[in-house]
Short mmCIF file of C-alpha atoms in Angstrom, two decimals:
data_model
loop_
_atom_site.label_atom_id
_atom_site.label_comp_id
_atom_site.label_asym_id
_atom_site.label_seq_id
_atom_site.Cartn_x
_atom_site.Cartn_y
_atom_site.Cartn_z
CA UNK A 26 -91.65 -132.71 155.10
CA UNK A 27 -94.30 -131.17 157.36
CA UNK A 28 -93.22 -128.14 159.40
CA UNK A 29 -94.50 -129.79 162.58
CA UNK A 30 -92.10 -132.70 162.09
CA UNK A 31 -89.15 -130.30 162.28
CA UNK A 32 -90.46 -128.14 165.11
CA UNK A 33 -91.52 -131.13 167.21
CA UNK A 34 -88.02 -132.53 166.93
CA UNK A 35 -86.40 -129.24 167.93
CA UNK A 36 -88.76 -128.96 170.90
CA UNK A 37 -87.95 -132.51 171.99
CA UNK A 38 -84.34 -131.34 172.36
CA UNK A 39 -85.03 -127.85 173.71
CA UNK A 40 -88.59 -127.87 175.14
CA UNK A 41 -90.46 -124.58 175.05
CA UNK A 42 -91.04 -124.64 178.82
CA UNK A 43 -87.27 -124.22 179.24
CA UNK A 44 -87.39 -120.69 177.85
CA UNK A 45 -87.39 -117.59 180.04
CA UNK A 46 -90.64 -115.78 180.82
CA UNK A 47 -89.77 -112.80 178.61
CA UNK A 48 -88.94 -114.96 175.60
CA UNK A 49 -90.99 -115.86 172.53
CA UNK A 50 -89.46 -119.06 171.21
CA UNK A 51 -91.40 -121.41 168.97
CA UNK A 52 -93.34 -121.07 165.74
CA UNK A 53 -93.92 -117.37 165.10
CA UNK A 54 -95.24 -117.48 161.52
CA UNK A 55 -96.53 -120.49 159.64
CA UNK A 56 -98.94 -123.42 159.55
CA UNK A 57 -97.61 -126.56 161.29
CA UNK A 58 -99.05 -128.64 158.45
CA UNK A 59 -97.32 -126.75 155.63
CA UNK A 60 -94.81 -128.63 153.49
CA UNK A 61 -91.24 -127.44 153.92
CA UNK A 62 -88.98 -127.54 150.86
CA UNK A 63 -85.83 -126.16 152.45
CA UNK A 64 -84.74 -124.23 155.53
CA UNK A 65 -82.39 -121.33 156.16
CA UNK A 66 -80.62 -121.04 159.53
CA UNK A 67 -79.46 -117.70 160.98
CA UNK A 68 -78.85 -115.98 164.29
CA UNK A 69 -81.33 -113.15 163.64
CA UNK A 70 -84.40 -112.85 161.45
CA UNK A 71 -84.04 -109.50 159.69
CA UNK A 72 -85.19 -108.38 156.25
CA UNK A 73 -82.05 -109.47 154.40
CA UNK A 74 -82.48 -112.97 155.84
CA UNK A 75 -86.02 -113.20 154.47
CA UNK A 76 -84.73 -111.94 151.11
CA UNK A 77 -82.05 -114.63 151.18
CA UNK A 78 -84.68 -117.28 151.93
CA UNK A 79 -86.74 -116.10 148.97
CA UNK A 80 -83.77 -116.11 146.61
CA UNK A 81 -82.62 -119.60 147.70
CA UNK A 82 -86.07 -121.23 147.70
CA UNK A 83 -86.27 -121.73 151.48
CA UNK A 84 -89.76 -121.56 152.97
CA UNK A 85 -88.61 -121.96 156.59
CA UNK A 86 -86.27 -119.70 158.53
CA UNK A 87 -84.91 -121.02 161.82
CA UNK A 88 -83.22 -118.44 164.01
CA UNK A 89 -81.90 -118.17 167.53
CA UNK A 90 -83.44 -114.77 168.25
CA UNK A 91 -87.21 -114.37 167.80
CA UNK A 92 -88.22 -111.57 165.45
CA UNK A 93 -91.25 -110.89 167.67
CA UNK A 94 -90.56 -110.33 171.37
CA UNK A 95 -93.52 -108.13 172.23
CA UNK A 96 -97.10 -108.28 171.05
CA UNK A 97 -97.81 -106.72 167.66
CA UNK A 98 -100.87 -104.47 167.67
CA UNK A 99 -100.58 -103.48 164.03
CA UNK A 100 -98.97 -104.86 160.88
CA UNK A 101 -98.39 -101.93 158.56
CA UNK A 102 -94.65 -102.19 157.97
CA UNK A 103 -93.61 -99.15 159.98
CA UNK A 104 -90.59 -100.95 161.51
CA UNK A 105 -88.29 -103.83 160.63
CA UNK A 106 -90.18 -106.31 162.82
CA UNK A 107 -93.46 -105.69 161.04
CA UNK A 108 -91.78 -105.67 157.63
CA UNK A 109 -90.15 -109.05 158.30
CA UNK A 110 -93.42 -110.63 159.43
CA UNK A 111 -95.35 -109.17 156.49
CA UNK A 112 -92.77 -110.30 153.95
CA UNK A 113 -92.66 -113.80 155.45
CA UNK A 114 -96.45 -114.13 155.31
CA UNK A 115 -96.61 -112.72 151.77
CA UNK A 116 -94.04 -115.25 150.57
CA UNK A 117 -95.43 -118.18 152.60
CA UNK A 118 -92.25 -118.49 154.67
CA UNK A 119 -92.47 -119.96 158.17
CA UNK A 120 -90.47 -118.32 160.98
CA UNK A 121 -89.27 -120.37 163.93
CA UNK A 122 -87.13 -119.26 166.88
CA UNK A 123 -85.25 -121.41 169.38
CA UNK A 124 -83.79 -118.94 171.86
CA UNK A 125 -83.44 -119.23 175.64
CA UNK A 126 -84.68 -122.81 175.56
CA UNK A 127 -81.61 -123.64 173.46
CA UNK A 128 -79.49 -121.54 175.83
CA UNK A 129 -80.78 -123.59 178.77
CA UNK A 130 -79.94 -127.13 177.71
CA UNK A 131 -76.55 -128.58 178.62
CA UNK A 132 -75.81 -129.39 174.97
CA UNK A 133 -76.86 -125.97 173.69
CA UNK A 134 -75.38 -122.54 173.08
CA UNK A 135 -73.17 -122.45 176.16
CA UNK A 136 -71.86 -125.94 175.50
CA UNK A 137 -70.70 -124.76 172.08
CA UNK A 138 -68.81 -121.86 173.70
CA UNK A 139 -67.17 -124.28 176.15
CA UNK A 140 -66.21 -126.53 173.27
CA UNK A 141 -64.54 -123.69 171.37
CA UNK A 142 -62.61 -122.64 174.48
CA UNK A 143 -61.52 -126.21 175.17
CA UNK A 144 -63.23 -126.46 178.56
CA UNK A 145 -63.71 -129.87 180.16
CA UNK A 146 -65.77 -131.16 183.08
CA UNK A 147 -68.50 -128.69 182.19
CA UNK A 148 -71.78 -128.31 184.05
CA UNK A 149 -74.68 -125.88 184.12
CA UNK A 150 -73.77 -122.76 186.10
CA UNK A 151 -77.25 -121.93 187.41
CA UNK A 152 -79.64 -124.92 187.18
CA UNK A 153 -83.37 -124.23 186.91
CA UNK A 154 -86.01 -125.21 189.45
CA UNK A 155 -89.67 -125.91 188.72
CA UNK A 156 -89.02 -128.27 185.81
CA UNK A 157 -89.41 -131.58 187.64
CA UNK A 158 -92.28 -133.50 189.23
CA UNK A 159 -92.59 -136.83 191.02
CA UNK A 160 -95.07 -139.59 190.24
CA UNK A 161 -96.10 -142.04 192.98
CA UNK A 162 -98.29 -145.01 192.16
CA UNK A 163 -99.20 -148.41 193.63
CA UNK A 164 -99.20 -151.61 191.60
CA UNK A 165 -99.59 -155.35 192.28
CA UNK A 166 -96.17 -156.94 192.57
CA UNK A 167 -96.64 -159.24 189.58
CA UNK A 168 -97.31 -156.35 187.21
CA UNK A 169 -94.85 -153.83 188.71
CA UNK A 170 -91.96 -154.53 186.34
CA UNK A 171 -94.11 -154.08 183.23
CA UNK A 172 -95.43 -150.78 184.58
CA UNK A 173 -91.96 -149.53 185.52
CA UNK A 174 -90.64 -150.32 182.05
CA UNK A 175 -93.54 -148.48 180.40
CA UNK A 176 -93.00 -145.40 182.57
CA UNK A 177 -89.27 -145.42 181.84
CA UNK A 178 -89.99 -145.63 178.11
CA UNK A 179 -92.38 -142.68 178.38
CA UNK A 180 -89.64 -140.48 179.86
CA UNK A 181 -89.79 -140.96 183.63
CA UNK A 182 -86.89 -141.92 185.86
CA UNK A 183 -84.04 -139.86 184.36
CA UNK A 184 -81.71 -138.14 186.83
CA UNK A 185 -78.60 -136.53 185.36
CA UNK A 186 -76.43 -139.21 183.77
CA UNK A 187 -78.69 -142.02 185.04
CA UNK A 188 -81.85 -143.49 183.56
CA UNK A 189 -84.48 -145.98 184.80
CA UNK A 190 -84.30 -144.50 188.31
CA UNK A 191 -87.12 -145.44 190.68
CA UNK A 192 -87.81 -146.10 194.34
CA UNK A 193 -89.90 -149.15 195.25
CA UNK A 194 -91.37 -150.21 198.58
CA UNK A 195 -93.60 -153.20 199.31
CA UNK A 196 -96.85 -152.77 201.19
CA UNK A 197 -100.48 -153.81 201.44
CA UNK A 198 -103.28 -152.04 199.60
CA UNK A 199 -106.96 -152.42 200.44
CA UNK A 200 -110.08 -151.70 198.42
CA UNK A 201 -113.72 -152.77 198.07
CA UNK A 202 -115.53 -152.46 194.78
CA UNK A 203 -119.22 -151.57 194.47
CA UNK A 204 -121.74 -153.32 192.22
CA UNK A 205 -120.55 -151.36 189.15
CA UNK A 206 -116.89 -152.24 189.67
CA UNK A 207 -114.89 -154.67 187.57
CA UNK A 208 -111.97 -155.48 189.89
CA UNK A 209 -108.73 -156.93 188.52
CA UNK A 210 -108.37 -158.90 191.75
CA UNK A 211 -110.85 -159.55 194.57
CA UNK A 212 -114.64 -159.65 194.59
CA UNK A 213 -117.29 -156.96 194.44
CA UNK A 214 -118.56 -155.86 197.82
CA UNK A 215 -115.71 -157.52 199.72
CA UNK A 216 -112.74 -155.67 201.12
CA UNK A 217 -109.62 -157.00 199.43
CA UNK A 218 -106.00 -156.94 200.61
CA UNK A 219 -103.34 -156.98 197.91
CA UNK A 220 -99.54 -157.06 198.11
CA UNK A 221 -98.50 -153.98 196.15
CA UNK A 222 -95.39 -152.02 195.27
CA UNK A 223 -95.20 -148.27 195.83
CA UNK A 224 -93.33 -146.92 192.77
CA UNK A 225 -91.81 -143.42 192.76
CA UNK A 226 -90.22 -141.69 189.76
CA UNK A 227 -89.05 -138.20 188.91
CA UNK A 228 -89.97 -136.84 185.48
CA UNK A 229 -89.73 -133.58 183.46
CA UNK A 230 -92.96 -131.61 183.46
CA UNK A 231 -93.23 -131.52 179.66
CA UNK A 232 -93.44 -135.35 179.60
CA UNK A 233 -96.42 -135.54 181.97
CA UNK A 234 -99.12 -136.31 179.42
CA UNK A 235 -97.11 -139.12 177.83
CA UNK A 236 -96.24 -140.58 181.24
CA UNK A 237 -99.86 -140.56 182.43
CA UNK A 238 -100.96 -142.29 179.23
CA UNK A 239 -98.35 -144.99 179.90
CA UNK A 240 -99.54 -145.27 183.50
CA UNK A 241 -103.20 -145.79 182.60
CA UNK A 242 -102.48 -148.13 179.68
CA UNK A 243 -100.13 -150.42 181.64
CA UNK A 244 -101.61 -150.42 185.13
CA UNK A 245 -103.88 -153.45 185.67
CA UNK A 246 -106.39 -151.77 187.99
CA UNK A 247 -109.69 -150.34 186.81
CA UNK A 248 -109.08 -147.27 189.02
CA UNK A 249 -105.43 -146.25 189.19
CA UNK A 250 -104.24 -144.71 192.46
CA UNK A 251 -101.46 -142.20 191.87
CA UNK A 252 -100.08 -138.93 193.20
CA UNK A 253 -98.18 -136.14 191.44
CA UNK A 254 -95.93 -133.84 193.44
CA UNK A 255 -94.23 -130.64 192.45
CA UNK A 256 -90.65 -130.76 193.67
CA UNK A 257 -88.17 -127.95 194.17
CA UNK A 258 -85.14 -129.92 192.98
CA UNK A 259 -83.14 -128.06 190.37
CA UNK A 260 -82.70 -129.74 187.00
CA UNK A 261 -78.91 -130.12 186.86
CA UNK A 262 -78.86 -130.40 183.05
CA UNK A 263 -81.03 -127.34 182.38
CA UNK A 264 -80.30 -123.74 183.30
CA UNK A 265 -78.30 -120.62 182.59
CA UNK A 266 -74.61 -120.48 181.74
CA UNK A 267 -71.97 -123.17 182.09
CA UNK A 268 -68.71 -123.58 183.94
CA UNK A 269 -65.71 -125.76 183.20
CA UNK A 270 -61.93 -126.09 183.35
CA UNK A 271 -59.12 -125.32 180.95
CA UNK A 272 -56.72 -128.17 180.27
CA UNK A 273 -54.04 -126.21 182.13
CA UNK A 274 -53.95 -122.89 183.96
CA UNK A 275 -53.02 -119.84 181.90
CA UNK A 276 -51.69 -116.35 182.32
CA UNK A 277 -54.66 -113.97 182.25
CA UNK A 278 -53.54 -112.05 179.15
CA UNK A 279 -52.74 -115.28 177.32
CA UNK A 280 -56.22 -116.50 178.19
CA UNK A 281 -57.88 -113.31 176.91
CA UNK A 282 -55.97 -113.63 173.63
CA UNK A 283 -57.13 -117.26 173.39
CA UNK A 284 -60.74 -116.15 173.91
CA UNK A 285 -60.40 -113.43 171.29
CA UNK A 286 -59.00 -115.92 168.79
CA UNK A 287 -61.30 -118.89 169.49
CA UNK A 288 -64.45 -116.77 169.67
CA UNK A 289 -63.46 -114.58 166.71
CA UNK A 290 -64.07 -111.46 168.80
CA UNK A 291 -62.96 -108.12 167.42
CA UNK A 292 -62.60 -106.56 170.84
CA UNK A 293 -62.85 -107.62 174.49
CA UNK A 294 -63.95 -105.36 177.31
CA UNK A 295 -62.58 -106.73 180.54
CA UNK A 296 -61.96 -105.90 184.19
CA UNK A 297 -58.51 -105.49 185.74
CA UNK A 298 -56.07 -108.33 185.37
CA UNK A 299 -54.85 -109.07 188.90
CA UNK A 300 -52.13 -111.59 188.13
CA UNK A 301 -54.29 -114.57 189.08
CA UNK A 302 -53.90 -117.45 186.64
CA UNK A 303 -56.97 -118.72 184.82
CA UNK A 304 -58.13 -122.31 185.19
CA UNK A 305 -61.88 -122.40 185.91
CA UNK A 306 -64.06 -120.49 183.46
CA UNK A 307 -67.76 -119.56 183.44
CA UNK A 308 -69.56 -118.69 180.22
CA UNK A 309 -72.96 -117.39 179.15
CA UNK A 310 -74.02 -116.73 175.58
CA UNK A 311 -75.74 -113.38 175.09
CA UNK A 312 -76.51 -111.08 178.01
CA UNK A 313 -75.02 -112.76 181.07
CA UNK A 314 -74.46 -110.08 183.69
CA UNK A 315 -77.26 -111.57 185.81
CA UNK A 316 -75.02 -114.61 186.41
CA UNK A 317 -72.04 -112.77 187.87
CA UNK A 318 -72.79 -113.81 191.47
CA UNK A 319 -73.18 -117.44 190.38
CA UNK A 320 -69.88 -117.31 188.48
CA UNK A 321 -68.11 -115.94 191.55
CA UNK A 322 -69.78 -118.50 193.83
CA UNK A 323 -68.67 -121.29 191.49
CA UNK A 324 -65.06 -120.19 191.95
CA UNK A 325 -64.56 -119.16 188.34
CA UNK A 326 -61.38 -117.27 187.53
CA UNK A 327 -62.98 -115.66 184.47
CA UNK A 328 -66.49 -115.08 183.16
CA UNK A 329 -67.03 -114.89 179.38
CA UNK A 330 -70.28 -113.25 178.30
CA UNK A 331 -71.71 -110.02 176.84
CA UNK A 332 -73.72 -106.85 177.46
CA UNK A 333 -72.23 -105.81 180.80
CA UNK A 334 -73.06 -102.22 181.73
CA UNK A 335 -70.37 -99.83 182.97
CA UNK A 336 -71.20 -100.02 186.68
CA UNK A 337 -71.63 -103.79 186.59
CA UNK A 338 -67.92 -104.25 185.90
CA UNK A 339 -67.20 -102.96 189.42
CA UNK A 340 -69.19 -105.87 190.85
CA UNK A 341 -66.41 -108.30 189.95
CA UNK A 342 -64.44 -106.83 192.92
CA UNK A 343 -61.28 -108.52 191.63
CA UNK A 344 -62.73 -111.95 192.42
CA UNK A 345 -62.64 -112.88 188.74
CA UNK A 346 -62.09 -111.33 185.33
CA UNK A 347 -65.19 -110.30 183.42
CA UNK A 348 -64.57 -110.62 179.68
CA UNK A 349 -67.36 -109.04 177.62
CA UNK A 350 -66.75 -110.15 174.05
CA UNK A 351 -70.03 -108.98 172.49
CA UNK A 352 -73.52 -110.44 172.15
CA UNK A 353 -73.15 -111.55 168.54
CA UNK A 354 -69.69 -112.94 169.22
CA UNK A 355 -70.89 -115.25 172.00
CA UNK A 356 -73.74 -116.63 169.89
CA UNK A 357 -72.39 -116.57 166.34
CA UNK A 358 -71.70 -120.32 166.34
CA UNK A 359 -75.29 -121.15 167.32
CA UNK A 360 -76.33 -121.38 163.66
CA UNK A 361 -73.77 -124.14 163.10
CA UNK A 362 -75.08 -125.92 166.19
CA UNK A 363 -78.64 -125.81 164.87
CA UNK A 364 -77.54 -127.04 161.46
CA UNK A 365 -75.80 -130.02 163.07
CA UNK A 366 -78.81 -130.83 165.27
CA UNK A 367 -81.20 -130.86 162.32
CA UNK A 368 -78.89 -132.71 159.91
CA UNK A 369 -78.28 -135.43 162.47
CA UNK A 370 -82.01 -136.24 162.48
CA UNK A 371 -83.01 -135.33 158.91
CA UNK A 372 -80.01 -136.41 156.86
CA UNK A 373 -81.56 -135.69 153.46
CA UNK A 374 -83.32 -132.45 154.36
CA UNK A 375 -82.33 -129.35 152.40
CA UNK A 376 -80.96 -126.91 154.96
CA UNK A 377 -78.38 -124.16 154.65
CA UNK A 378 -76.58 -121.56 156.74
CA UNK A 379 -77.13 -117.92 155.97
CA UNK A 380 -74.40 -116.07 154.11
CA UNK A 381 -75.41 -112.82 155.82
CA UNK A 382 -73.74 -111.23 158.84
CA UNK A 383 -76.57 -109.97 161.04
CA UNK A 384 -74.43 -108.31 163.73
CA UNK A 385 -75.92 -104.80 164.11
CA UNK A 386 -72.73 -103.54 165.79
CA UNK A 387 -69.72 -102.28 163.83
CA UNK A 388 -66.24 -101.59 165.22
CA UNK A 389 -63.84 -98.77 164.36
CA UNK A 390 -60.21 -99.59 165.13
#
C-alpha cells in the first residue's frame, strides 16, 4: 500500500488545518509514494520505537506526538530528535504524526477519555472558529437540484448532526452575452432574464477545492456566478476538550478513585475537595490548563487533564475540582484509538501497537 493512501485517510478524519499553530502534525519523514509493508503505532517517536519498528519489519511509524516540533538546522545526531530522524531515514522508515488535529475532532483523543470515564451527552468544550465558509451561487431552477446534490456529495451542507443543509430563494437573474459567449439560455447581444435559485451552503475550508470543482462541473452556465464568505461561526464538532455527564452524581473522592482506576493513573494531583458532588465533567488530553475558564463556564464539577502549574491550581477558586492525572496518562489510549481507526478502513493491513512504554516520567511511592 502507498504511504499516501494511509495518510490521506487519516487526514480525511483529522484534517491538518485542525491542528494548533505551534504543532507539526503530518508526514515528517518519508516519500508519499513509498510502499508500506507494515506500521507501528505509538504515543511518542523515540529511539526505542524506531528500533522496535526495525526489529518487527515496520517501515511506517504513526505517533500522536511529532518527533519534530521546531525546525532542525542540523542533523548530526547530537540529541534524541536528530538521532530518531537520522535512524528513520537510514532505515527507510516513514514518520507520521497526528497530534492536535486528532485532539480537536469530536471522535478523537478527548472522546476516548470520555468513553473510559463513562460520560454521556458529550460535546466539544471549546469549539474552534475560522474553519467554516459559506458558498452562495445562482442556478436556473430546472438544474438547481442536480447542482445541490453535487455540492452535498462534495462535502458542503453539513451542520452538526445534519447533512444536506442549504438555503434556497427564488429570484430573477439578468445577463447579456457578447459575440464570444456561448450562453446556456438566451441569445448573444440580448439581455436575458432567467428564473434562478440562490443556493447557500456552509462547508469546511479544507473541502473548498473539491466543492468548487463540483460547482463548475455541474452548473449549466458558461460563467458561474458565486460568492465565498468567511464566517465566524464556531465548528461545534471541532475544538479543544470535551464535556459530558456521569450516569449518576458521585462523591468527589469516589469520583477521583474512579478516574485513577479507569485512566490507569499512578497519582492524581487535585485541588481541594469541597463536598460538592460530581456530575458534569470536563476533560482535555495532554496540557489542558488553558481550558480552565471554559470548564468553569460550562458548569463542570471536575476538570480532568494534565500539566497544571502550581499557581494555576489556585485559579479553580473552589468552582470545580482540577484533577491533573499526568500527560501520558491522559493520552495513553490514543494508540488504541489510532489502531482502530486504521483497521476499520484497511482491514488486511499489517499494523501493530508498540510494546514500549514511552512515558518519560517515573513515580516513587
